[in-house]
Amino acid sequence: MSINQIWRKFIVIVLAVGLCLTTFGCGGGEQSTYNRTGGVDHRTATPTFINDGKYPVQQATYNDANGEYTLFLLNSTPPAFATTKLQMAQLTDDDIKQGKTTYLQVEKGQPSLYITPEFKIQYVHNVTETRENANGQKETVVVRQESSFWSPFAGALAGQVIGSMLFRPQYYVPPIYQSGGSISGFGGYGSSYERAVSEYQARYNEPPAAVRNQAIFRRTGALRNSETSLNRPANTSSRSTGSGFGSSTLRSSNRSSSVRPPSGSSFGSGSRSSAMRRSFGGFGSRRRR
Amino acid sequence: MHDTFNRIMGRTRYVVCRLFLHLRGSEVAPILGILNRASREVIDTDGDSSVIGEQLVRICENLLQIDQNWFSAANEGDVFWDEGEAGDYFNELFTDSAQRYLSEPDFNSTTDANEPLSIPVTNNVVVMITVAYTGEVPELEVDLSNLKALQESLKALINLQYKQKYRAIQVHFSPARLGDELTNDQLLQNFPELIPL
């Protein structure tokens, strides 16, 4: 074997390894389907990842405590799949004539549900109540659950969306829940979940149940108790009195560690050289920790 | 680079930022009344997002009116492309803001009957506003340690409410009410990042 042949083999191996690395490196970010958590925590043990492909759907359930869809699929092991990032589209008349029924299409980790107009998604409605927990933090508690059906594309849809838009996968938010009877149509739609939520908000002047149930309200200091007879601290104390309140509809991540890796995009006032940080795409300097 | 990539991919951009504003002067104490009224309204509605937004607007408008008393300020923030990370950072900032004053005050000790009738009037008030919004607001994502930038940022905070871009809002202030004092020493100790305007 000449030096030349060994060299060629070496090049082939290096290229193959390089190709593998770049392929997996690019694919990693896309497959992050995760459960939503927040005020009402109803995480299921249902898998949240599914391989790309096309699966016939047996049953679909939507839970408005966390906006999670649970799908029971055929030709998939395990048969159940849960996601909060589900796009939906209506099957075209041609598809239905060809005998297609409701199916789930997964492309690059993004699930889209193609459904017939008659298809009913089971809708689990959570009747909630706001209570104060031991830490003085308001939290939403589920009192009971009611079950109903939701058909996103049934009934009078004319005027809500331009016809052809229905056949493209988009995010949908269910309309306001009415106890008894099934719900049809949708409260908001959009090319992103956030857009669907903001459309719902514009229509009903309040966030959808899935978002509202996850809102967290916090308060501290003198606002913690409703009592007004607060004593003045001695002036020798290292801290003065104070109050704080805050409300959030952001979900929190499932990570247990609170240490964030440096992001390079932070900004703020501060004396540390802001010019250096600017070169990383940020525009400021103050960083804690 | 990462930023541009996410933008092209059409991901939602979350910004969490915190603003410190320190007011100094013998006539700053009345702002405590406005802050307390705002917090009562918010608590009455259990932190309803539209009410908390309205109250933030009211606080910002009142702060803008007394810009002659602005003494020092600081800000910090970060950009996220993941909602969970933004939510974590927002919670972290709440806890950090709360530990700068007596967040667990003593309610039980008895009051002294010989207390004088006059009450001290604080010369310092610190307001901490933290918000999380979607999209990009250049007025807020800069160094705000100068008067002009700070005025613009408070106006931007007001406008964000009417653009309905808020995902989370929190307001903290120290001292808690009229009659409590925030001394210069306490200020130096607990708010080291403040930069004079």
CSV table of C-alpha atoms in Angstrom, one decimal:
chain,number,residue,atom,x,y,z
A,1,MET,CA,0.0,0.0,0.0
A,2,SER,CA,1.5,3.2,-1.0
A,3,ILE,CA,1.6,6.4,1.0
A,4,ASN,CA,-0.8,7.9,-1.5
A,5,GLN,CA,-3.5,5.2,-0.9
A,6,ILE,CA,-3.3,5.6,2.9
A,7,TRP,CA,-3.6,9.3,2.5
A,8,ARG,CA,-6.7,8.8,0.3
A,9,LYS,CA,-8.3,6.6,2.9
A,10,PHE,CA,-7.6,9.1,5.6
A,11,ILE,CA,-9.2,11.9,3.6
A,12,VAL,CA,-12.3,9.7,3.1
A,13,ILE,CA,-12.7,8.9,6.8
A,14,VAL,CA,-12.2,12.6,7.8
A,15,LEU,CA,-14.8,13.7,5.3
A,16,ALA,CA,-17.3,11.0,6.5
A,17,VAL,CA,-16.8,12.0,10.1
A,18,GLY,CA,-17.2,15.6,9.3
A,19,LEU,CA,-20.4,15.0,7.3
A,20,CYS,CA,-21.9,13.1,10.2
A,21,LEU,CA,-21.0,15.8,12.7
A,22,THR,CA,-22.5,18.6,10.7
A,23,THR,CA,-25.7,16.6,10.0
A,24,PHE,CA,-26.4,15.9,13.6
A,25,GLY,CA,-25.3,19.4,14.6
A,26,CYS,CA,-27.9,21.0,12.4
A,27,GLY,CA,-30.7,18.6,13.3
A,28,GLY,CA,-30.4,18.9,17.0
A,29,GLY,CA,-32.2,22.2,17.5
A,30,GLU,CA,-35.3,21.3,15.6
A,31,GLN,CA,-36.4,18.4,17.7
A,32,SER,CA,-37.2,20.2,20.9
A,33,THR,CA,-40.8,19.5,21.6
A,34,TYR,CA,-41.5,20.0,25.2
A,35,ASN,CA,-44.3,20.0,27.7
A,36,ARG,CA,-45.6,23.3,28.9
A,37,THR,CA,-45.5,23.9,32.6
A,38,GLY,CA,-46.7,26.7,34.7
A,39,GLY,CA,-49.4,27.7,37.2
A,40,VAL,CA,-51.3,24.5,36.6
A,41,ASP,CA,-48.9,21.7,36.2
A,42,HIS,CA,-50.5,18.8,34.4
A,43,ARG,CA,-47.6,17.1,32.8
A,44,THR,CA,-48.2,13.7,31.5
A,45,ALA,CA,-45.8,10.9,31.1
A,46,THR,CA,-46.8,10.7,27.4
A,47,PRO,CA,-43.8,10.9,25.1
A,48,THR,CA,-43.4,14.3,23.5
A,49,PHE,CA,-41.1,13.2,20.7
A,50,ILE,CA,-42.1,11.3,17.6
A,51,ASN,CA,-40.2,10.3,14.5
A,52,ASP,CA,-41.0,12.0,11.2
A,53,GLY,CA,-43.7,10.3,9.3
A,54,LYS,CA,-47.4,10.0,8.7
A,55,TYR,CA,-49.7,8.4,11.3
A,56,PRO,CA,-53.4,7.8,11.2
A,57,VAL,CA,-55.1,9.4,14.2
A,58,GLN,CA,-57.5,7.4,16.4
A,59,GLN,CA,-58.3,10.0,19.0
A,60,ALA,CA,-57.2,13.5,19.9
A,61,THR,CA,-57.5,15.3,23.3
A,62,TYR,CA,-56.9,18.9,24.1
A,63,ASN,CA,-56.3,20.0,27.7
A,64,ASP,CA,-56.9,23.7,28.4
A,65,ALA,CA,-54.9,23.6,31.6
A,66,ASN,CA,-51.7,23.7,29.7
A,67,GLY,CA,-52.7,23.8,26.0
A,68,GLU,CA,-51.5,20.3,25.5
A,69,TYR,CA,-52.7,17.9,22.8
A,70,THR,CA,-52.6,14.2,23.4
A,71,LEU,CA,-52.9,12.1,20.2
A,72,PHE,CA,-53.5,8.4,20.0
A,73,LEU,CA,-51.9,7.1,16.8
A,74,LEU,CA,-51.9,4.0,14.7
A,75,ASN,CA,-48.7,2.6,13.4
A,76,SER,CA,-46.6,4.2,16.2
A,77,THR,CA,-45.0,2.7,19.2
A,78,PRO,CA,-45.9,4.0,21.8
A,79,PRO,CA,-49.3,4.9,20.4
A,80,ALA,CA,-49.7,8.1,22.4
A,81,PHE,CA,-48.0,11.4,21.7
A,82,ALA,CA,-48.3,14.7,23.5
A,83,THR,CA,-47.4,18.2,22.2
A,84,THR,CA,-48.2,21.8,22.8
A,85,LYS,CA,-47.0,22.9,19.4
A,86,LEU,CA,-49.5,21.3,17.1
A,87,GLN,CA,-50.4,22.8,13.8
A,88,MET,CA,-53.8,21.9,12.3
A,89,ALA,CA,-55.2,22.0,8.8
A,90,GLN,CA,-58.4,20.8,7.2
A,91,LEU,CA,-58.3,18.0,4.6
A,92,THR,CA,-59.3,19.2,1.2
A,93,ASP,CA,-62.5,17.8,-0.5
A,94,ASP,CA,-60.3,15.9,-2.9
A,95,ASP,CA,-58.4,14.3,-0.1
A,96,ILE,CA,-61.7,13.2,1.5
A,97,LYS,CA,-63.0,11.8,-1.8
A,98,GLN,CA,-59.8,9.8,-2.0
A,99,GLY,CA,-60.8,8.3,1.3
A,100,LYS,CA,-58.3,10.0,3.5
A,101,THR,CA,-59.1,10.3,7.1
A,102,THR,CA,-57.6,12.3,9.9
A,103,TYR,CA,-53.8,11.9,10.1
A,104,LEU,CA,-50.8,13.3,11.7
A,105,GLN,CA,-47.9,14.4,9.6
A,106,VAL,CA,-44.5,15.0,11.3
A,107,GLU,CA,-41.9,16.9,9.4
A,108,LYS,CA,-38.6,17.8,10.9
A,109,GLY,CA,-40.1,17.3,14.4
A,110,GLN,CA,-43.0,19.7,13.7
A,111,PRO,CA,-46.3,17.8,14.0
A,112,SER,CA,-49.3,18.9,11.9
A,113,LEU,CA,-52.7,17.4,12.2
A,114,TYR,CA,-54.8,17.1,9.1
A,115,ILE,CA,-58.4,16.7,10.0
A,116,THR,CA,-61.8,16.2,8.4
A,117,PRO,CA,-64.5,18.8,9.1
A,118,GLU,CA,-66.4,16.3,11.2
A,119,PHE,CA,-63.5,15.3,13.4
A,120,LYS,CA,-64.1,16.0,17.0
A,121,ILE,CA,-61.2,16.7,19.4
A,122,GLN,CA,-62.0,15.8,23.0
A,123,TYR,CA,-61.8,19.0,25.0
A,124,VAL,CA,-60.9,18.8,28.7
A,125,HIS,CA,-61.9,22.0,30.4
A,126,ASN,CA,-60.4,22.8,33.8
A,127,VAL,CA,-62.5,24.8,36.1
A,128,THR,CA,-60.0,26.8,38.0
A,129,GLU,CA,-59.9,28.9,41.1
A,130,THR,CA,-57.2,31.3,42.3
A,131,ARG,CA,-55.9,30.6,45.8
A,132,GLU,CA,-53.1,31.9,47.8
A,133,ASN,CA,-50.5,29.4,48.8
A,134,ALA,CA,-48.4,29.3,52.0
A,135,ASN,CA,-45.8,31.6,50.4
A,136,GLY,CA,-48.2,34.4,49.7
A,137,GLN,CA,-48.1,33.6,46.0
A,138,LYS,CA,-51.3,33.4,44.1
A,139,GLU,CA,-51.7,30.2,42.1
A,140,THR,CA,-54.3,28.7,40.0
A,141,VAL,CA,-55.8,25.5,41.2
A,142,VAL,CA,-58.0,23.1,39.2
A,143,VAL,CA,-61.2,22.5,41.0
A,144,ARG,CA,-62.8,20.0,38.6
A,145,GLN,CA,-62.5,19.0,35.0
A,146,GLU,CA,-65.3,18.9,32.4
A,147,SER,CA,-65.2,17.1,29.2
A,148,SER,CA,-66.6,18.3,25.9
A,149,PHE,CA,-65.8,18.1,22.1
A,150,TRP,CA,-64.2,20.6,19.9
A,151,SER,CA,-64.4,20.6,16.1
A,152,PRO,CA,-62.2,23.3,14.8
A,153,PHE,CA,-63.4,23.3,11.2
A,154,ALA,CA,-67.0,22.4,11.6
A,155,GLY,CA,-70.0,24.8,11.0
A,156,ALA,CA,-70.0,28.4,9.9
A,157,LEU,CA,-66.4,29.2,9.2
A,158,ALA,CA,-67.1,31.5,6.3
A,159,GLY,CA,-65.6,34.9,6.9
A,160,GLN,CA,-63.3,33.7,9.7
A,161,VAL,CA,-60.5,32.6,7.4
A,162,ILE,CA,-60.1,32.8,3.7
A,163,GLY,CA,-60.9,29.4,2.3
A,164,SER,CA,-57.5,28.2,1.2
A,165,MET,CA,-55.9,29.2,4.5
A,166,LEU,CA,-57.7,26.3,6.2
A,167,PHE,CA,-55.8,23.8,4.2
A,168,ARG,CA,-52.4,25.0,5.3
A,169,PRO,CA,-51.2,23.9,8.7
A,170,GLN,CA,-51.5,26.7,11.2
A,171,TYR,CA,-51.8,27.1,15.0
A,172,TYR,CA,-55.3,27.3,16.4
A,173,VAL,CA,-56.6,28.3,19.8
A,174,PRO,CA,-60.1,27.0,20.7
A,175,PRO,CA,-62.9,29.4,21.3
A,176,ILE,CA,-64.4,30.3,24.7
A,177,TYR,CA,-65.6,27.1,26.5
A,178,GLN,CA,-69.3,26.7,26.9
A,179,SER,CA,-70.4,24.0,29.3
A,180,GLY,CA,-72.7,21.5,27.7
A,181,GLY,CA,-72.7,20.8,24.0
A,182,SER,CA,-69.7,20.8,21.8
A,183,ILE,CA,-67.7,23.8,20.6
A,184,SER,CA,-67.0,24.5,17.0
A,185,GLY,CA,-64.7,27.0,15.2
A,186,PHE,CA,-61.7,28.6,16.8
A,187,GLY,CA,-60.8,31.6,18.9
A,188,GLY,CA,-57.6,32.5,17.1
A,189,TYR,CA,-55.2,31.2,14.5
A,190,GLY,CA,-51.8,32.1,13.1
A,191,SER,CA,-48.6,31.0,11.7
A,192,SER,CA,-47.2,30.9,15.3
A,193,TYR,CA,-48.8,30.0,18.6
A,194,GLU,CA,-48.1,33.5,19.9
A,195,ARG,CA,-50.0,35.0,16.9
A,196,ALA,CA,-52.9,32.7,17.5
A,197,VAL,CA,-53.0,33.7,21.2
A,198,SER,CA,-52.8,37.4,20.4
A,199,GLU,CA,-55.7,37.1,17.9
A,200,TYR,CA,-57.8,35.4,20.5
A,201,GLN,CA,-56.9,38.2,22.9
A,202,ALA,CA,-57.9,40.8,20.4
A,203,ARG,CA,-61.3,39.1,19.9
A,204,TYR,CA,-62.3,38.3,23.4
A,205,ASN,CA,-60.2,40.9,25.3
A,206,GLU,CA,-58.7,38.2,27.5
A,207,PRO,CA,-56.0,35.5,27.1
A,208,PRO,CA,-57.1,32.0,26.2
A,209,ALA,CA,-57.7,29.5,29.0
A,210,ALA,CA,-54.5,27.7,28.3
A,211,VAL,CA,-52.5,30.9,28.8
A,212,ARG,CA,-54.6,32.3,31.6
A,213,ASN,CA,-54.3,29.1,33.6
A,214,GLN,CA,-50.6,29.4,33.6
A,215,ALA,CA,-50.4,33.0,34.7
A,216,ILE,CA,-48.5,33.5,37.9
A,217,PHE,CA,-49.0,36.4,40.3
A,218,ARG,CA,-46.4,37.2,42.9
A,219,ARG,CA,-46.3,39.8,45.6
A,220,THR,CA,-43.8,40.5,48.4
A,221,GLY,CA,-43.0,42.9,51.2
A,222,ALA,CA,-45.7,45.0,52.7
A,223,LEU,CA,-48.1,43.7,50.1
A,224,ARG,CA,-47.7,40.2,51.2
A,225,ASN,CA,-50.5,40.3,53.8
A,226,SER,CA,-53.6,42.4,53.7
A,227,GLU,CA,-52.8,43.7,57.2
A,228,THR,CA,-52.2,47.4,57.4
A,229,SER,CA,-50.5,47.5,60.8
A,230,LEU,CA,-47.0,47.1,59.6
A,231,ASN,CA,-44.3,48.0,62.0
A,232,ARG,CA,-41.6,50.5,61.1
A,233,PRO,CA,-38.3,48.8,61.1
A,234,ALA,CA,-35.5,50.3,63.2
A,235,ASN,CA,-33.3,52.6,61.2
A,236,THR,CA,-30.3,50.4,62.0
A,237,SER,CA,-31.7,47.7,59.7
A,238,SER,CA,-29.6,47.2,56.6
A,239,ARG,CA,-32.7,47.2,54.5
A,240,SER,CA,-35.7,49.5,54.2
A,241,THR,CA,-39.2,48.3,53.7
A,242,GLY,CA,-40.6,47.8,50.3
A,243,SER,CA,-43.3,46.2,48.2
A,244,GLY,CA,-43.4,44.3,45.0
A,245,PHE,CA,-45.9,42.7,42.7
A,246,GLY,CA,-45.7,41.0,39.4
A,247,SER,CA,-47.7,38.9,37.0
A,248,SER,CA,-46.4,36.7,34.3
A,249,THR,CA,-47.8,34.6,31.5
A,250,LEU,CA,-44.4,33.2,30.4
A,251,ARG,CA,-44.0,29.6,31.0
A,252,SER,CA,-40.9,28.4,32.8
A,253,SER,CA,-38.5,25.9,31.5
A,254,ASN,CA,-38.3,22.4,33.0
A,255,ARG,CA,-34.6,22.9,33.9
A,256,SER,CA,-33.8,22.5,37.5
A,257,SER,CA,-30.6,24.5,37.4
A,258,SER,CA,-31.0,28.3,37.5
A,259,VAL,CA,-27.6,29.0,36.2
A,260,ARG,CA,-27.8,30.4,32.7
A,261,PRO,CA,-25.0,30.1,30.3
A,262,PRO,CA,-23.7,33.5,29.1
A,263,SER,CA,-25.9,34.4,26.2
A,264,GLY,CA,-23.9,37.2,24.6
A,265,SER,CA,-27.1,39.2,24.0
A,266,SER,CA,-27.5,40.9,27.4
A,267,PHE,CA,-27.6,44.6,27.7
A,268,GLY,CA,-27.7,47.3,30.4
A,269,SER,CA,-25.9,50.1,32.1
A,270,GLY,CA,-22.7,49.5,33.9
A,271,SER,CA,-19.1,50.4,33.9
A,272,ARG,CA,-17.7,47.3,32.2
A,273,SER,CA,-16.5,47.9,28.7
A,274,SER,CA,-19.6,48.1,26.6
A,275,ALA,CA,-17.6,48.3,23.4
A,276,MET,CA,-16.3,44.8,23.8
A,277,ARG,CA,-19.7,43.3,24.4
A,278,ARG,CA,-21.1,45.1,21.4
A,279,SER,CA,-19.0,43.1,19.1
A,280,PHE,CA,-20.8,40.0,20.2
A,281,GLY,CA,-24.1,41.3,19.1
A,282,GLY,CA,-25.1,42.6,22.5
A,283,PHE,CA,-25.5,46.3,23.4
A,284,GLY,CA,-24.5,46.8,27.0
A,285,SER,CA,-22.4,45.4,29.7
A,286,ARG,CA,-23.8,44.7,33.0
A,287,ARG,CA,-24.0,41.0,33.8
A,288,ARG,CA,-24.8,39.4,37.0
A,289,ARG,CA,-22.7,36.5,38.2
B,1,MET,CA,-25.0,35.7,14.1
B,2,HIS,CA,-27.2,33.5,16.3
B,3,ASP,CA,-29.6,36.4,16.5
B,4,THR,CA,-29.8,36.9,12.8
B,5,PHE,CA,-30.4,33.2,12.3
B,6,ASN,CA,-33.3,33.1,14.7
B,7,ARG,CA,-34.8,36.2,13.1
B,8,ILE,CA,-34.7,34.6,9.7
B,9,MET,CA,-36.3,31.4,11.1
B,10,GLY,CA,-39.2,33.6,12.3
B,11,ARG,CA,-38.8,32.6,16.0
B,12,THR,CA,-40.4,34.8,18.6
B,13,ARG,CA,-37.9,37.2,20.3
B,14,TYR,CA,-38.4,37.6,24.0
B,15,VAL,CA,-36.8,40.4,25.9
B,16,VAL,CA,-36.7,40.6,29.7
B,17,CYS,CA,-35.4,43.9,31.1
B,18,ARG,CA,-35.2,45.5,34.5
B,19,LEU,CA,-34.9,49.2,35.2
B,20,PHE,CA,-33.9,50.9,38.4
B,21,LEU,CA,-34.8,54.5,39.0
B,22,HIS,CA,-33.7,56.3,42.2
B,23,LEU,CA,-35.6,59.5,43.1
B,24,ARG,CA,-34.0,61.9,45.5
B,25,GLY,CA,-35.3,65.0,47.2
B,26,SER,CA,-37.6,66.1,50.0
B,27,GLU,CA,-40.6,66.1,47.7
B,28,VAL,CA,-40.4,62.5,46.3
B,29,ALA,CA,-42.4,60.8,49.0
B,30,PRO,CA,-45.8,61.4,47.4
B,31,ILE,CA,-44.9,59.0,44.6
B,32,LEU,CA,-45.3,56.3,47.3
B,33,GLY,CA,-49.0,57.0,47.4
B,34,ILE,CA,-49.2,56.5,43.6
B,35,LEU,CA,-47.2,53.3,43.8
B,36,ASN,CA,-49.3,51.9,46.6
B,37,ARG,CA,-52.6,52.8,44.9
B,38,ALA,CA,-51.4,51.0,41.8
B,39,SER,CA,-50.4,47.9,43.8
B,40,ARG,CA,-53.8,47.8,45.5
B,41,GLU,CA,-55.6,47.9,42.2
B,42,VAL,CA,-53.4,45.1,40.9
B,43,ILE,CA,-53.9,42.9,44.0
B,44,ASP,CA,-57.7,43.5,43.9
B,45,THR,CA,-57.8,41.8,40.5
B,46,ASP,CA,-55.2,39.1,41.4
B,47,GLY,CA,-52.7,40.4,38.9
B,48,ASP,CA,-55.0,40.6,35.8
B,49,SER,CA,-52.6,41.3,32.9
B,50,SER,CA,-54.6,44.2,31.5
B,51,VAL,CA,-54.9,45.9,34.9
B,52,ILE,CA,-51.2,45.5,35.8
B,53,GLY,CA,-50.4,47.0,32.4
B,54,GLU,CA,-52.6,50.0,33.0
B,55,GLN,CA,-51.0,50.5,36.4
B,56,LEU,CA,-47.6,50.3,34.9
B,57,VAL,CA,-48.6,53.1,32.5
B,58,ARG,CA,-49.8,55.2,35.4
B,59,ILE,CA,-46.6,54.6,37.3
B,60,CYS,CA,-44.5,55.5,34.3
B,61,GLU,CA,-46.5,58.7,33.6
B,62,ASN,CA,-46.1,59.8,37.1
B,63,LEU,CA,-42.4,59.1,37.1
B,64,LEU,CA,-42.0,61.1,33.9
B,65,GLN,CA,-43.6,64.1,35.5
B,66,ILE,CA,-41.0,64.3,38.3
B,67,ASP,CA,-37.9,63.9,36.2
B,68,GLN,CA,-36.3,66.8,38.1
B,69,ASN,CA,-36.0,64.4,41.0
B,70,TRP,CA,-34.4,61.5,39.1
B,71,PHE,CA,-31.0,61.1,40.7
B,72,SER,CA,-29.5,57.8,39.5
B,73,ALA,CA,-30.5,54.8,37.5
B,74,ALA,CA,-29.4,51.4,36.1
B,75,ASN,CA,-30.8,48.8,33.8
B,76,GLU,CA,-30.1,45.3,32.7
B,77,GLY,CA,-31.7,42.8,30.4
B,78,ASP,CA,-31.3,39.9,28.0
B,79,VAL,CA,-32.8,38.6,24.8
B,80,PHE,CA,-34.2,35.1,24.6
B,81,TRP,CA,-35.4,32.9,21.8
B,82,ASP,CA,-37.0,30.4,24.2
B,83,GLU,CA,-40.0,31.3,26.3
B,84,GLY,CA,-38.9,29.0,29.1
B,85,GLU,CA,-35.6,30.7,29.5
B,86,ALA,CA,-37.2,34.1,29.5
B,87,GLY,CA,-39.7,33.0,32.2
B,88,ASP,CA,-36.9,31.7,34.3
B,89,TYR,CA,-34.9,34.9,34.0
B,90,PHE,CA,-38.1,36.9,34.9
B,91,ASN,CA,-38.6,34.9,38.0
B,92,GLU,CA,-35.0,35.2,39.0
B,93,LEU,CA,-35.2,39.0,38.7
B,94,PHE,CA,-38.3,39.1,40.9
B,95,THR,CA,-36.5,37.3,43.6
B,96,ASP,CA,-33.4,39.5,43.2
B,97,SER,CA,-35.5,42.7,43.3
B,98,ALA,CA,-37.4,41.4,46.4
B,99,GLN,CA,-34.2,40.7,48.4
B,100,ARG,CA,-33.2,44.4,48.2
B,101,TYR,CA,-35.8,45.4,50.8
B,102,LEU,CA,-37.4,43.7,53.7
B,103,SER,CA,-39.5,41.3,51.7
B,104,GLU,CA,-40.6,39.4,54.8
B,105,PRO,CA,-41.5,42.2,57.3
B,106,ASP,CA,-42.3,41.7,60.9
B,107,PHE,CA,-46.1,42.1,61.3
B,108,ASN,CA,-46.3,40.9,64.9
B,109,SER,CA,-44.2,43.1,67.2
B,110,THR,CA,-46.2,45.6,69.2
B,111,THR,CA,-46.1,49.3,68.5
B,112,ASP,CA,-44.6,51.6,71.0
B,113,ALA,CA,-47.2,53.8,72.5
B,114,ASN,CA,-44.7,56.6,73.0
B,115,GLU,CA,-44.0,56.9,69.4
B,116,PRO,CA,-43.9,60.6,68.2
B,117,LEU,CA,-46.8,61.8,66.1
B,118,SER,CA,-44.6,63.1,63.4
B,119,ILE,CA,-43.3,60.7,60.8
B,120,PRO,CA,-40.0,60.9,59.0
B,121,VAL,CA,-40.2,61.7,55.3
B,122,THR,CA,-37.9,59.7,53.1
B,123,ASN,CA,-35.4,61.5,50.8
B,124,ASN,CA,-34.9,58.4,48.6
B,125,VAL,CA,-37.3,56.2,46.7
B,126,VAL,CA,-36.2,53.4,44.4
B,127,VAL,CA,-38.6,52.0,41.8
B,128,MET,CA,-37.7,48.8,40.0
B,129,ILE,CA,-39.6,47.9,36.9
B,130,THR,CA,-39.1,44.6,35.2
B,131,VAL,CA,-41.0,43.6,32.0
B,132,ALA,CA,-40.9,40.8,29.5
B,133,TYR,CA,-42.2,41.6,26.0
B,134,THR,CA,-42.0,40.1,22.6
B,135,GLY,CA,-40.4,41.9,19.6
B,136,GLU,CA,-37.7,44.5,19.7
B,137,VAL,CA,-37.7,47.9,21.4
B,138,PRO,CA,-34.4,49.7,20.8
B,139,GLU,CA,-35.3,52.4,23.4
B,140,LEU,CA,-35.1,49.7,26.2
B,141,GLU,CA,-32.3,47.6,25.0
B,142,VAL,CA,-29.5,50.1,25.5
B,143,ASP,CA,-27.6,51.6,28.4
B,144,LEU,CA,-30.1,53.7,30.2
B,145,SER,CA,-27.8,55.5,32.6
B,146,ASN,CA,-28.5,59.0,31.1
B,147,LEU,CA,-31.5,61.2,31.5
B,148,LYS,CA,-32.6,61.3,27.8
B,149,ALA,CA,-32.4,57.6,27.3
B,150,LEU,CA,-34.3,57.0,30.5
B,151,GLN,CA,-37.1,59.3,29.5
B,152,GLU,CA,-37.4,57.6,26.1
B,153,SER,CA,-37.4,54.2,27.8
B,154,LEU,CA,-40.3,55.1,30.1
B,155,LYS,CA,-42.3,56.3,27.1
B,156,ALA,CA,-41.5,53.0,25.4
B,157,LEU,CA,-42.8,51.1,28.4
B,158,ILE,CA,-46.1,53.1,28.1
B,159,ASN,CA,-46.3,52.4,24.4
B,160,LEU,CA,-45.7,48.7,24.8
B,161,GLN,CA,-48.8,48.4,26.8
B,162,TYR,CA,-50.9,49.8,24.0
B,163,LYS,CA,-49.2,47.6,21.5
B,164,GLN,CA,-50.1,44.6,23.7
B,165,LYS,CA,-46.7,43.2,23.6
B,166,TYR,CA,-46.3,42.5,27.3
B,167,ARG,CA,-46.0,39.0,28.6
B,168,ALA,CA,-45.0,39.8,32.1
B,169,ILE,CA,-44.7,42.8,34.3
B,170,GLN,CA,-43.4,43.4,37.8
B,171,VAL,CA,-42.9,46.5,39.9
B,172,HIS,CA,-41.0,46.8,43.2
B,173,PHE,CA,-40.5,49.9,45.2
B,174,SER,CA,-38.7,50.8,48.4
B,175,PRO,CA,-39.6,52.1,51.0
B,176,ALA,CA,-43.1,50.6,51.2
B,177,ARG,CA,-45.1,53.6,52.4
B,178,LEU,CA,-45.1,57.1,53.7
B,179,GLY,CA,-43.3,57.2,57.0
B,180,ASP,CA,-40.7,54.6,56.2
B,181,GLU,CA,-37.3,55.7,55.3
B,182,LEU,CA,-34.7,54.6,52.8
B,183,THR,CA,-31.4,56.0,54.0
B,184,ASN,CA,-28.4,56.8,51.9
B,185,ASP,CA,-26.5,53.9,53.6
B,186,GLN,CA,-29.2,51.4,52.8
B,187,LEU,CA,-29.3,52.6,49.3
B,188,LEU,CA,-25.5,52.2,48.8
B,189,GLN,CA,-25.6,48.7,50.3
B,190,ASN,CA,-28.6,47.3,48.5
B,191,PHE,CA,-28.5,49.1,45.1
B,192,PRO,CA,-24.8,49.2,44.2
B,193,GLU,CA,-25.4,49.3,40.5
B,194,LEU,CA,-27.1,52.7,40.5
B,195,ILE,CA,-25.3,55.3,38.3
B,196,PRO,CA,-25.8,59.0,38.9
B,197,LEU,CA,-27.6,60.6,36.0
